[in-house]
Coordinates of C-alpha atoms in Angstrom, one line a residue:
Chain A
M1 CA 143.9 121.7 142.7
N2 CA 146.6 123.5 141.4
F3 CA 145.1 126.5 138.9
D4 CA 148.2 128.3 138.3
W5 CA 148.9 124.6 136.7
L6 CA 145.3 124.8 135.3
A7 CA 145.5 127.9 133.3
G8 CA 149.4 127.3 132.1
E9 CA 147.9 124.0 130.7
V10 CA 144.8 124.8 129.2
D11 CA 145.5 124.6 125.3
D12 CA 146.6 121.2 125.7
I13 CA 144.5 120.1 128.0
G14 CA 141.8 121.3 125.5
N15 CA 143.5 119.6 123.0
F16 CA 143.6 116.2 125.1
F17 CA 139.8 116.8 125.2
A18 CA 139.1 116.9 121.3
W19 CA 140.9 114.1 121.0
H20 CA 139.0 112.0 123.9
V21 CA 136.1 112.9 121.8
A22 CA 137.4 111.9 118.3
L23 CA 138.7 108.5 119.7
S24 CA 135.6 107.1 121.4
V25 CA 133.1 108.8 119.4
I26 CA 134.5 107.5 115.9
P27 CA 134.9 103.4 116.5
V28 CA 131.2 103.7 117.6
L29 CA 130.0 105.4 114.5
V30 CA 131.9 103.0 112.8
A31 CA 131.2 99.9 114.6
L32 CA 127.7 100.9 114.5
V33 CA 127.4 100.8 110.4
L34 CA 129.1 97.6 110.7
A35 CA 127.2 96.0 113.9
V36 CA 123.9 96.2 111.7
P37 CA 124.3 94.1 109.0
I38 CA 126.7 92.0 111.3
G39 CA 123.6 91.4 113.9
W40 CA 121.3 91.3 110.8
L41 CA 123.3 88.4 109.6
V42 CA 123.6 86.5 112.6
K43 CA 120.0 86.8 113.7
Q44 CA 119.3 84.9 110.4
S45 CA 122.0 82.3 110.9
G46 CA 119.6 80.4 112.6
F47 CA 121.3 77.1 114.6
L48 CA 124.8 79.1 114.6
R49 CA 123.3 82.4 116.2
P50 CA 124.7 81.1 120.0
A51 CA 128.0 79.9 118.5
L52 CA 128.7 83.3 116.6
L53 CA 127.4 85.8 119.5
G54 CA 129.9 83.9 121.5
T55 CA 132.3 84.4 119.3
V56 CA 131.8 88.1 118.9
G57 CA 131.6 88.5 122.6
L58 CA 134.7 87.1 123.6
L59 CA 136.3 89.6 121.3
Y60 CA 135.5 92.2 123.9
T61 CA 137.7 89.8 126.5
I62 CA 140.9 90.9 125.0
P63 CA 143.2 93.1 127.4
S64 CA 143.1 96.6 125.5
L65 CA 146.4 96.9 126.4
A66 CA 147.6 93.9 124.3
L67 CA 145.2 94.8 121.7
F68 CA 147.0 98.3 121.2
V69 CA 150.2 96.7 121.0
L70 CA 149.4 94.2 118.4
L71 CA 147.7 95.9 116.1
P72 CA 150.0 97.8 114.6
L73 CA 151.6 93.9 113.9
V74 CA 148.5 93.3 112.2
L75 CA 147.6 96.5 110.3
G76 CA 151.0 97.7 109.6
T77 CA 150.8 100.7 111.2
Q78 CA 153.2 102.9 112.9
I79 CA 153.1 102.0 117.3
L80 CA 152.1 105.5 118.2
D81 CA 150.0 105.9 115.3
P82 CA 146.1 106.7 116.5
L83 CA 144.3 104.5 114.1
N84 CA 145.6 101.5 116.2
V85 CA 143.2 103.0 118.8
V86 CA 140.3 103.8 117.0
V87 CA 140.5 100.2 115.7
A88 CA 140.7 98.7 118.8
L89 CA 137.9 100.1 120.2
T90 CA 135.7 99.4 116.7
V91 CA 136.6 96.1 117.8
Y92 CA 135.0 96.4 121.4
T93 CA 131.9 98.6 120.5
L94 CA 131.5 95.7 117.7
A95 CA 131.3 92.9 120.2
L96 CA 129.0 95.3 122.4
L97 CA 126.7 96.0 119.4
V98 CA 126.6 92.9 117.5
R99 CA 124.8 91.1 120.4
T100 CA 122.7 94.7 120.8
V101 CA 121.5 94.8 116.6
C102 CA 121.0 91.3 116.7
D103 CA 118.1 91.6 120.3
G104 CA 116.6 94.3 118.7
L105 CA 115.8 92.5 115.7
E106 CA 114.4 90.0 117.7
A107 CA 112.2 92.2 119.9
V108 CA 110.4 92.6 117.0
S109 CA 106.9 90.9 117.2
S110 CA 106.5 88.1 114.5
D111 CA 102.6 90.0 113.8
V112 CA 104.0 92.6 112.8
L113 CA 106.6 90.9 110.7
Q114 CA 104.1 88.7 108.8
A115 CA 101.8 91.4 108.2
A116 CA 104.5 93.3 106.3
N117 CA 105.3 90.2 104.1
A118 CA 101.9 89.6 103.2
M119 CA 101.5 93.1 102.1
G120 CA 104.7 92.5 99.7
Y121 CA 107.4 94.6 101.1
R122 CA 110.5 93.1 99.9
R123 CA 113.4 92.4 102.0
I124 CA 115.2 95.0 102.0
A125 CA 112.2 98.0 102.5
R126 CA 111.4 95.8 105.0
F127 CA 114.2 95.8 107.1
F128 CA 115.1 99.4 106.5
R129 CA 111.4 100.6 107.0
V130 CA 110.1 97.6 109.8
E131 CA 112.4 96.5 111.3
L132 CA 115.5 98.4 111.8
P133 CA 112.9 101.9 113.1
L134 CA 111.6 98.9 115.4
A135 CA 115.2 97.8 117.0
V136 CA 116.0 101.7 117.6
P137 CA 115.5 101.5 121.5
V138 CA 117.5 98.2 122.1
I139 CA 120.2 99.7 120.0
G140 CA 120.2 103.2 121.4
A141 CA 120.5 101.5 124.9
G142 CA 123.1 99.7 123.8
L143 CA 124.8 102.4 122.1
R144 CA 124.8 104.2 125.4
V145 CA 126.7 101.7 127.0
A146 CA 129.0 101.4 124.3
V147 CA 130.3 104.9 124.2
V148 CA 130.0 105.4 128.3
S149 CA 132.5 102.3 128.4
N150 CA 134.7 104.1 125.3
V151 CA 135.5 106.6 127.2
S152 CA 136.9 105.2 129.6
I153 CA 138.8 102.4 127.6
V154 CA 140.3 105.1 125.5
S155 CA 142.4 106.7 128.4
I156 CA 144.4 103.3 129.1
A157 CA 145.4 104.3 125.5
A158 CA 147.9 107.4 127.3
L159 CA 150.5 104.0 128.1
I160 CA 151.2 104.0 123.9
G161 CA 152.1 107.4 124.3
T162 CA 148.7 108.4 121.9
P163 CA 147.3 112.0 123.4
Q164 CA 144.0 112.3 125.3
L165 CA 142.8 112.8 128.4
G166 CA 144.3 109.7 130.0
S167 CA 147.6 111.7 129.2
L168 CA 146.8 113.5 132.3
F169 CA 146.9 110.2 134.2
T170 CA 150.4 109.3 133.2
E171 CA 151.7 112.8 133.9
G172 CA 150.1 113.3 137.2
L173 CA 151.8 110.0 138.0
E174 CA 155.1 111.5 136.5
L175 CA 155.3 114.7 138.6
H176 CA 153.4 113.0 141.6
F177 CA 151.0 116.2 140.8
L178 CA 147.3 115.4 141.4
T179 CA 145.9 118.3 139.8
P180 CA 146.0 116.7 136.0
I181 CA 144.7 113.8 137.7
F182 CA 141.7 115.2 139.1
T183 CA 141.1 117.3 136.2
G184 CA 141.6 114.0 133.8
I185 CA 138.6 112.5 135.8
I186 CA 136.4 115.0 136.0
L187 CA 136.7 116.4 132.2
C188 CA 136.7 111.7 131.5
V189 CA 133.2 111.8 133.4
A190 CA 131.7 114.7 131.9
L191 CA 132.3 113.6 128.5
A192 CA 130.8 110.6 129.5
V193 CA 128.2 111.8 131.0
L194 CA 127.2 114.4 127.4
L195 CA 127.5 111.2 125.2
D196 CA 125.4 109.3 127.1
S197 CA 123.0 112.1 127.2
L198 CA 123.6 112.8 123.6
V199 CA 122.5 109.2 122.0
L200 CA 119.7 109.2 124.8
I201 CA 118.4 112.3 123.1
I202 CA 118.7 110.7 119.5
T203 CA 117.4 107.2 120.4
R204 CA 114.5 109.6 121.7
Q205 CA 114.2 111.6 118.6
L206 CA 113.7 108.6 116.5
T207 CA 111.2 106.7 119.4
G208 CA 108.9 109.7 119.7
W209 CA 106.2 106.2 118.6
Q210 CA 106.8 104.8 122.3
P211 CA 104.7 105.2 125.5
R212 CA 106.4 107.2 127.5
T213 CA 106.1 106.6 131.5
Chain B
M1 CA 87.4 84.7 91.6
I2 CA 89.7 83.0 93.9
V3 CA 90.1 79.3 93.0
F4 CA 91.9 75.7 94.5
K5 CA 92.9 73.5 91.9
N6 CA 93.5 69.6 94.1
V7 CA 95.6 71.9 96.5
T8 CA 97.6 70.1 98.9
K9 CA 100.2 70.9 101.6
R10 CA 102.3 68.3 103.3
Y11 CA 104.8 69.3 105.8
D12 CA 108.5 67.5 105.7
N13 CA 107.4 65.3 108.8
G14 CA 104.3 63.5 106.9
T15 CA 101.7 65.7 108.4
I16 CA 98.7 66.6 106.1
A17 CA 97.9 70.4 106.8
V18 CA 95.4 70.4 103.6
D19 CA 94.2 67.2 101.4
D20 CA 93.1 67.8 97.7
L21 CA 91.2 70.9 98.5
S22 CA 89.5 71.9 95.0
L23 CA 86.7 75.0 95.8
E24 CA 85.6 78.8 94.1
A25 CA 85.5 81.8 96.1
P26 CA 82.9 83.8 93.8
K27 CA 84.0 87.2 92.7
G28 CA 82.4 90.2 95.3
R29 CA 81.7 87.6 97.8
I30 CA 82.5 86.6 101.9
T31 CA 83.6 82.5 101.5
I32 CA 84.7 81.7 105.0
F33 CA 86.9 79.1 105.8
V34 CA 85.7 77.3 109.5
G35 CA 87.0 74.0 110.9
P36 CA 88.1 72.7 114.3
S37 CA 92.0 73.7 115.0
G38 CA 94.5 71.6 112.8
C39 CA 92.1 71.5 109.9
G40 CA 94.1 73.1 108.0
K41 CA 92.0 76.6 107.5
T42 CA 94.8 79.1 108.0
T43 CA 97.1 77.0 106.5
S44 CA 94.6 77.4 102.9
L45 CA 94.4 80.6 103.2
R46 CA 98.0 81.8 103.6
M47 CA 98.5 79.3 100.2
I48 CA 96.9 82.2 98.6
N49 CA 99.2 84.7 98.9
R50 CA 101.9 82.0 99.7
L51 CA 103.2 82.7 102.9
I52 CA 103.0 78.8 102.7
A53 CA 103.5 77.0 99.5
P54 CA 101.4 74.3 98.9
T55 CA 102.9 71.3 98.1
S56 CA 100.4 70.1 94.9
G57 CA 98.2 71.4 93.6
S58 CA 97.1 75.5 92.5
I59 CA 95.5 78.2 93.3
L60 CA 94.7 80.6 90.6
L61 CA 93.8 84.5 91.0
D62 CA 91.1 85.5 87.9
G63 CA 92.4 82.6 86.0
Q64 CA 95.9 83.2 86.9
P65 CA 98.3 80.3 88.6
T66 CA 99.9 82.6 91.7
E67 CA 102.7 80.8 91.2
A68 CA 103.8 81.6 88.3
M69 CA 103.6 85.5 89.6
N70 CA 106.2 87.8 91.0
L71 CA 106.1 87.1 94.8
A72 CA 105.6 90.9 95.8
Q73 CA 103.8 91.7 93.0
L74 CA 100.8 89.2 94.4
R75 CA 101.6 89.7 97.6
R76 CA 100.5 93.9 96.9
K77 CA 97.2 92.8 94.7
I78 CA 95.8 91.3 98.1
G79 CA 94.5 92.7 101.1
Y80 CA 95.4 90.7 104.6
V81 CA 94.2 91.6 107.9
I82 CA 95.6 89.2 110.9
Q83 CA 93.9 88.8 114.3
H84 CA 96.1 91.3 116.3
A85 CA 96.0 93.3 113.6
G86 CA 100.2 93.9 113.3
L87 CA 100.0 97.3 113.0
F88 CA 102.9 99.3 112.5
P89 CA 104.3 100.4 116.4
H90 CA 106.7 103.0 114.7
L91 CA 104.1 104.6 112.6
N92 CA 100.5 106.7 113.4
V93 CA 97.8 105.3 112.2
V94 CA 97.3 107.5 109.0
Q95 CA 100.6 106.1 108.1
N96 CA 100.1 102.8 108.8
I97 CA 97.1 102.3 107.0
A98 CA 99.2 105.0 103.8
T99 CA 101.8 102.0 103.4
T100 CA 99.9 99.5 101.6
A101 CA 99.1 102.5 98.9
R102 CA 102.5 103.5 99.3
L103 CA 103.9 99.4 98.4
K104 CA 101.4 100.0 95.3
G105 CA 103.3 103.5 94.2
I106 CA 100.7 106.1 94.6
A107 CA 102.6 108.9 95.9
K108 CA 103.1 110.3 99.7
K109 CA 100.6 113.0 99.4
Q110 CA 98.1 110.6 97.8
A111 CA 98.5 108.1 99.9
L112 CA 97.9 110.1 103.5
L113 CA 94.4 111.1 101.3
I114 CA 93.0 107.8 100.6
A115 CA 94.3 106.6 104.3
S116 CA 92.8 109.7 105.8
E117 CA 89.3 108.9 104.1
L118 CA 89.8 105.0 104.9
L119 CA 89.8 106.0 108.9
E120 CA 86.1 107.3 108.5
R121 CA 85.1 104.4 106.4
V122 CA 86.4 102.0 109.1
G123 CA 84.4 104.1 111.7
L124 CA 87.3 106.1 113.2
D125 CA 87.0 109.9 114.0
L126 CA 89.9 111.4 111.8
S127 CA 91.4 112.8 115.7
F128 CA 92.3 109.1 115.4
G129 CA 94.7 110.1 112.5
N130 CA 97.7 110.7 114.3
R131 CA 97.7 108.7 117.4
Y132 CA 100.0 105.3 117.7
P133 CA 98.8 102.3 117.7
W134 CA 99.5 101.5 121.5
Q135 CA 97.1 104.1 121.6
L136 CA 94.2 102.1 119.9
S137 CA 91.7 99.5 122.1
G138 CA 91.9 96.1 120.3
G139 CA 88.5 96.9 118.3
Q140 CA 90.2 100.3 116.8
Q141 CA 93.2 97.9 116.3
Q142 CA 91.9 95.7 113.6
R143 CA 89.4 98.8 111.8
V144 CA 92.7 100.3 111.4
G145 CA 94.3 96.7 110.0
V146 CA 91.1 96.6 107.4
A147 CA 91.6 100.2 106.4
R148 CA 95.0 99.4 105.7
A149 CA 94.4 96.4 103.7
L150 CA 91.9 98.5 102.2
A151 CA 94.1 101.3 100.9
S152 CA 95.7 99.6 98.2
D153 CA 92.5 99.1 96.8
P154 CA 92.8 95.3 96.4
E155 CA 90.3 93.3 94.5
F156 CA 91.3 90.2 97.2
M157 CA 90.7 90.5 100.4
L158 CA 92.5 87.4 103.0
M159 CA 91.0 87.7 106.8
D160 CA 92.8 84.9 109.8
E161 CA 90.3 85.2 112.0
P162 CA 89.9 89.3 111.9
F163 CA 87.5 90.0 114.7
S164 CA 88.3 86.8 117.0
A165 CA 90.6 88.8 119.8
V166 CA 88.4 91.3 120.8
D167 CA 84.9 91.4 123.2
P168 CA 81.8 89.9 122.1
V169 CA 80.1 93.4 122.2
V170 CA 82.9 94.6 119.8
R171 CA 83.1 91.5 117.9
H172 CA 79.3 91.9 116.9
Q173 CA 79.8 95.6 116.1
L174 CA 82.7 94.7 113.8
Q175 CA 81.0 92.4 111.9
E176 CA 77.7 94.6 111.5
E177 CA 79.9 97.0 109.7
F178 CA 82.3 94.9 108.2
L179 CA 78.7 93.6 106.1
R180 CA 77.6 97.0 105.2
L181 CA 81.5 98.1 104.3
Q182 CA 81.8 94.6 101.9
R183 CA 78.5 95.8 100.3
D184 CA 79.7 99.0 99.3
I185 CA 83.2 97.5 98.4
G186 CA 82.1 94.0 96.8
K187 CA 85.5 92.4 97.4
T188 CA 86.5 88.6 96.8
I189 CA 87.1 87.9 100.3
I190 CA 87.8 84.5 102.3
M191 CA 87.8 84.6 106.2
V192 CA 89.2 82.1 108.2
T193 CA 87.5 81.9 111.6
H194 CA 86.9 78.6 114.1
D195 CA 83.0 80.7 115.4
I196 CA 80.5 78.7 113.5
D197 CA 77.6 81.8 114.3
E198 CA 80.3 83.6 112.6
A199 CA 80.7 82.3 109.7
L200 CA 77.3 81.3 109.0
K201 CA 76.7 85.4 109.7
L202 CA 79.2 86.4 107.3
G203 CA 79.7 84.5 104.6
D204 CA 77.8 84.1 101.2
Q205 CA 79.5 80.3 101.1
V206 CA 80.9 78.9 104.2
A207 CA 83.7 75.9 103.5
V208 CA 83.3 73.5 106.4
L209 CA 86.8 71.9 106.9
R210 CA 87.5 68.7 109.1
T211 CA 90.7 67.5 110.7
G212 CA 93.3 66.5 108.2
G213 CA 92.7 69.7 106.4
V214 CA 89.8 67.7 104.1
L215 CA 86.9 70.0 103.0
A216 CA 83.3 68.5 104.4
Q217 CA 81.0 70.6 102.9
V218 CA 81.3 74.2 101.2
A219 CA 77.3 75.5 100.8
S220 CA 75.6 79.0 101.5
P221 CA 75.0 79.0 105.8
K222 CA 71.1 78.2 104.4
E223 CA 71.9 75.0 103.0
L224 CA 74.3 73.9 105.6
L225 CA 72.3 75.0 108.0
S226 CA 69.0 72.6 106.6
N227 CA 71.6 70.3 104.9
P228 CA 74.4 69.4 106.4
A229 CA 76.2 66.7 104.0
D230 CA 77.4 64.8 106.7
S231 CA 77.2 64.2 110.9
F232 CA 80.4 65.9 111.3
V233 CA 79.0 68.8 109.8
A234 CA 75.8 68.1 111.4
D235 CA 77.2 68.3 114.8
F236 CA 79.6 71.4 113.8
V237 CA 77.0 74.0 113.0
G238 CA 75.3 73.0 116.5
R239 CA 72.5 71.4 118.2
D240 CA 70.5 74.5 117.9
R241 CA 70.8 74.7 113.7
G242 CA 66.7 74.5 113.9
Y243 CA 66.5 77.5 115.6
R244 CA 69.7 78.9 113.9
Y245 CA 68.2 78.8 110.5
L246 CA 65.1 80.9 111.3
S247 CA 68.2 84.0 110.9
F248 CA 67.2 83.0 106.9
V249 CA 63.8 83.5 107.3
D250 CA 62.0 86.7 106.6
A251 CA 59.3 88.2 109.1
A252 CA 58.1 90.8 107.4
S253 CA 55.5 88.7 105.2
S254 CA 54.2 86.3 107.5
L255 CA 53.6 88.2 110.8
A256 CA 50.8 89.9 112.4
V257 CA 51.8 93.1 114.2
M258 CA 49.2 94.3 116.7
I259 CA 48.8 98.2 117.8
E260 CA 50.8 97.9 121.8
P261 CA 49.0 101.0 124.1
V262 CA 52.1 103.2 125.5
V263 CA 52.2 105.7 128.0
A264 CA 55.4 108.2 129.0
L265 CA 57.3 108.5 132.1
G266 CA 55.9 109.8 134.7
T267 CA 52.4 108.8 134.1
E268 CA 50.6 107.6 137.4
A269 CA 49.8 103.8 138.0
A270 CA 46.3 104.2 137.9
A271 CA 46.7 106.0 134.4
A272 CA 48.4 103.2 132.8
R273 CA 46.0 100.9 134.2
I274 CA 43.3 102.2 131.9
V275 CA 45.2 102.7 128.2
A276 CA 47.2 99.1 129.1
K277 CA 46.3 95.8 127.9
D278 CA 47.7 93.7 131.2
Q279 CA 49.6 94.1 133.8
W280 CA 52.2 94.9 131.7
I281 CA 52.5 98.5 129.6
L282 CA 55.3 99.8 127.3
V283 CA 56.9 102.7 127.9
V284 CA 58.4 105.1 125.1
N285 CA 60.1 108.5 125.1
A286 CA 58.8 111.3 123.5
A287 CA 60.5 110.2 119.6
A288 CA 58.2 106.8 120.4
Q289 CA 61.3 104.8 120.8
P290 CA 60.4 102.2 123.9
L291 CA 62.6 102.3 127.0
G292 CA 61.0 99.5 128.8
W293 CA 58.1 97.7 130.2
V294 CA 56.7 98.3 133.7
D295 CA 54.4 95.5 135.6
L296 CA 50.9 97.2 137.1
D297 CA 50.0 95.1 139.9
R298 CA 53.4 96.2 141.5
Q299 CA 53.1 100.0 140.6
S300 CA 51.7 102.6 142.6
G301 CA 52.3 106.6 141.9
P302 CA 54.1 107.5 139.1
L303 CA 56.1 105.6 136.6
R304 CA 59.6 106.0 137.3
E305 CA 63.0 105.4 135.3
S306 CA 64.0 102.5 137.7
D307 CA 60.7 100.8 137.8
L308 CA 61.6 99.7 133.6
N309 CA 62.1 96.0 133.2
L310 CA 64.6 96.0 130.3
S311 CA 65.0 92.0 129.6
G312 CA 63.0 92.6 126.1
T313 CA 64.9 92.3 123.1
L314 CA 63.7 94.6 119.9
A315 CA 63.3 93.1 116.5
S316 CA 63.1 95.5 113.2
Q317 CA 60.2 94.8 110.7
D318 CA 62.3 93.8 108.0
H319 CA 64.3 90.8 110.6
S320 CA 64.3 87.5 110.4
L321 CA 61.7 85.3 112.6
R322 CA 64.8 84.6 114.9
Q323 CA 64.8 88.3 116.2
V324 CA 61.4 87.9 116.3
L325 CA 61.2 85.0 118.4
D326 CA 64.2 86.1 120.8
A327 CA 62.2 89.6 120.9
A328 CA 59.0 87.1 121.9
L329 CA 60.5 85.1 124.2
S330 CA 62.6 87.9 126.3
A331 CA 59.1 90.6 126.8
P332 CA 58.0 90.2 130.3
S333 CA 55.0 90.4 128.6
G334 CA 55.1 87.9 126.3
R335 CA 54.7 90.0 123.9
G336 CA 57.8 91.4 121.1
V337 CA 58.6 94.5 120.8
I338 CA 59.0 95.4 116.8
V339 CA 60.0 98.7 115.5
D340 CA 61.2 100.6 112.0
A341 CA 64.8 101.4 111.0
G342 CA 64.3 104.4 113.5
R343 CA 63.7 101.8 116.9
V344 CA 60.5 103.8 116.6
L345 CA 57.2 101.6 117.6
A346 CA 55.6 99.8 115.1
G347 CA 53.6 97.5 117.4
S348 CA 54.1 94.2 118.8
V349 CA 53.8 90.5 118.1
R350 CA 52.6 87.7 120.2
L351 CA 54.5 84.7 120.7
S352 CA 51.9 82.4 119.7
D353 CA 51.5 84.1 116.8
V354 CA 55.3 84.4 116.2
V355 CA 55.3 80.3 116.7
A356 CA 52.2 80.0 114.1
A357 CA 54.0 81.9 111.4
I358 CA 57.2 79.8 112.1
Q359 CA 54.9 76.8 111.9
S360 CA 53.3 78.2 108.6
A361 CA 56.8 79.4 106.9
K362 CA 57.7 76.3 107.6
A363 CA 54.8 74.2 105.8
A364 CA 55.1 76.5 102.7
G365 CA 59.6 75.2 102.6
W366 CA 60.6 78.4 104.7
G367 CA 60.7 80.8 101.5
G368 CA 62.2 83.9 101.9
R369 CA 66.0 84.7 101.8
P370 CA 68.2 82.9 99.8

């Protein structure tokens, strides 16, 4: 490790880190907001459900680099626009979360739903006050996978020039210099652990009603 | 009052779950739907709050047809209790109970207050209020389920096998408490059960349904036992219906209660023999509550707790002949122990006297409780 180089680059690295955080977190938030209604619709879709979940799952198999390059054509954005990365990662996160939300809603016991119906909950109230809170443990678990995988996928966006920790990898490669590469890896792992813990803590806060072992 | 008018439920595949059901569940009374599985009892219950839609016919709540009511409004008028309680796992006990009051539009603070009061009403300590459902036993969950149904103070209650998922001891306890509660609140209740004993014990009126959703008979428990409409009902109420009928005959009027000599624990066997009527002596505590019998033929030295024979049941003075007969049959001495409301000894009855009382009650056309 060349610490003199690190000291000189600390501003740039801080900047990369901030971008990396934004590029991994914003798509998760957007995808979560979209996945809740979509997951509910898929759950309601009856015999179409396996087909819909299969299709959504397929989105995850599109290579990320291809998506980064193709999105400007679809969205009419500049090739270097960070929006491309945000949209691409939103698509991936959505692919993970729609299934998760759907599974979470299906895990709610039929006794509970029957009781809620019989008590006179209307559909929307039942969803927000009963079904969604009870799906939080499953959704939280899915979110943890999503944030961690996003942190790693974001770095690929360095290849299309979006600044973030992945830029340290391309830089190190070009300069034949290991310090930026190590720095990038360490910061990526640290960020993944940090975000994962954050989701875990929030989930725990929302599920104080669950037995803890 | 809940009225079924020619209600039929036919499923798309042609199966008839309920066939032209007409009956009235009187206001403030408990009506029980009982029958073998596949008799349509639960379907009938769920058609009342339209969890299931009838194919034809109509159901009236206090004269108003349910099909004309707004669905959510209809359901908020009716308390609903199911087998596994169906409590909300993410809400604590008080919050669970308060949900029905909240749905009715009662402010949060007020609703939580009502919920805490109901908690005590259904026999749970206030300290249970902030526990979550997974921290409760099945019986406790069921109590909370009943409290939740009551929190909106509904006029009607529907109960779907509410006591069948708990063990027999707890079930008995819940049934007794439920009857006591109903004496206070006087709701119009329809309950479904497959257990004829439960139906006869809890029902003011029992509707027996047969497979295919046909009403076989609707009558008071007493009428059902003494006058079953057909062989299906007779079989369903059971072979021991003669014995069961004694549940509905008061013992107090016809029974001669004798004085029973007693001793305290620690009495020497020799001293006990002096007061005893025969080889059996009844042991009581300081409050004159019976503890058990001791066989003096096998006893020497002071009477200890481990010497007690506990096989005898107790019958209260205002109990039915069934309980008095059971007390006499189960006592090793052949003398049934009679106690008052505070479990204090009132005396004993001989088996032969109980049988004589049964004979004279039968000869007099039973009498006793309606």
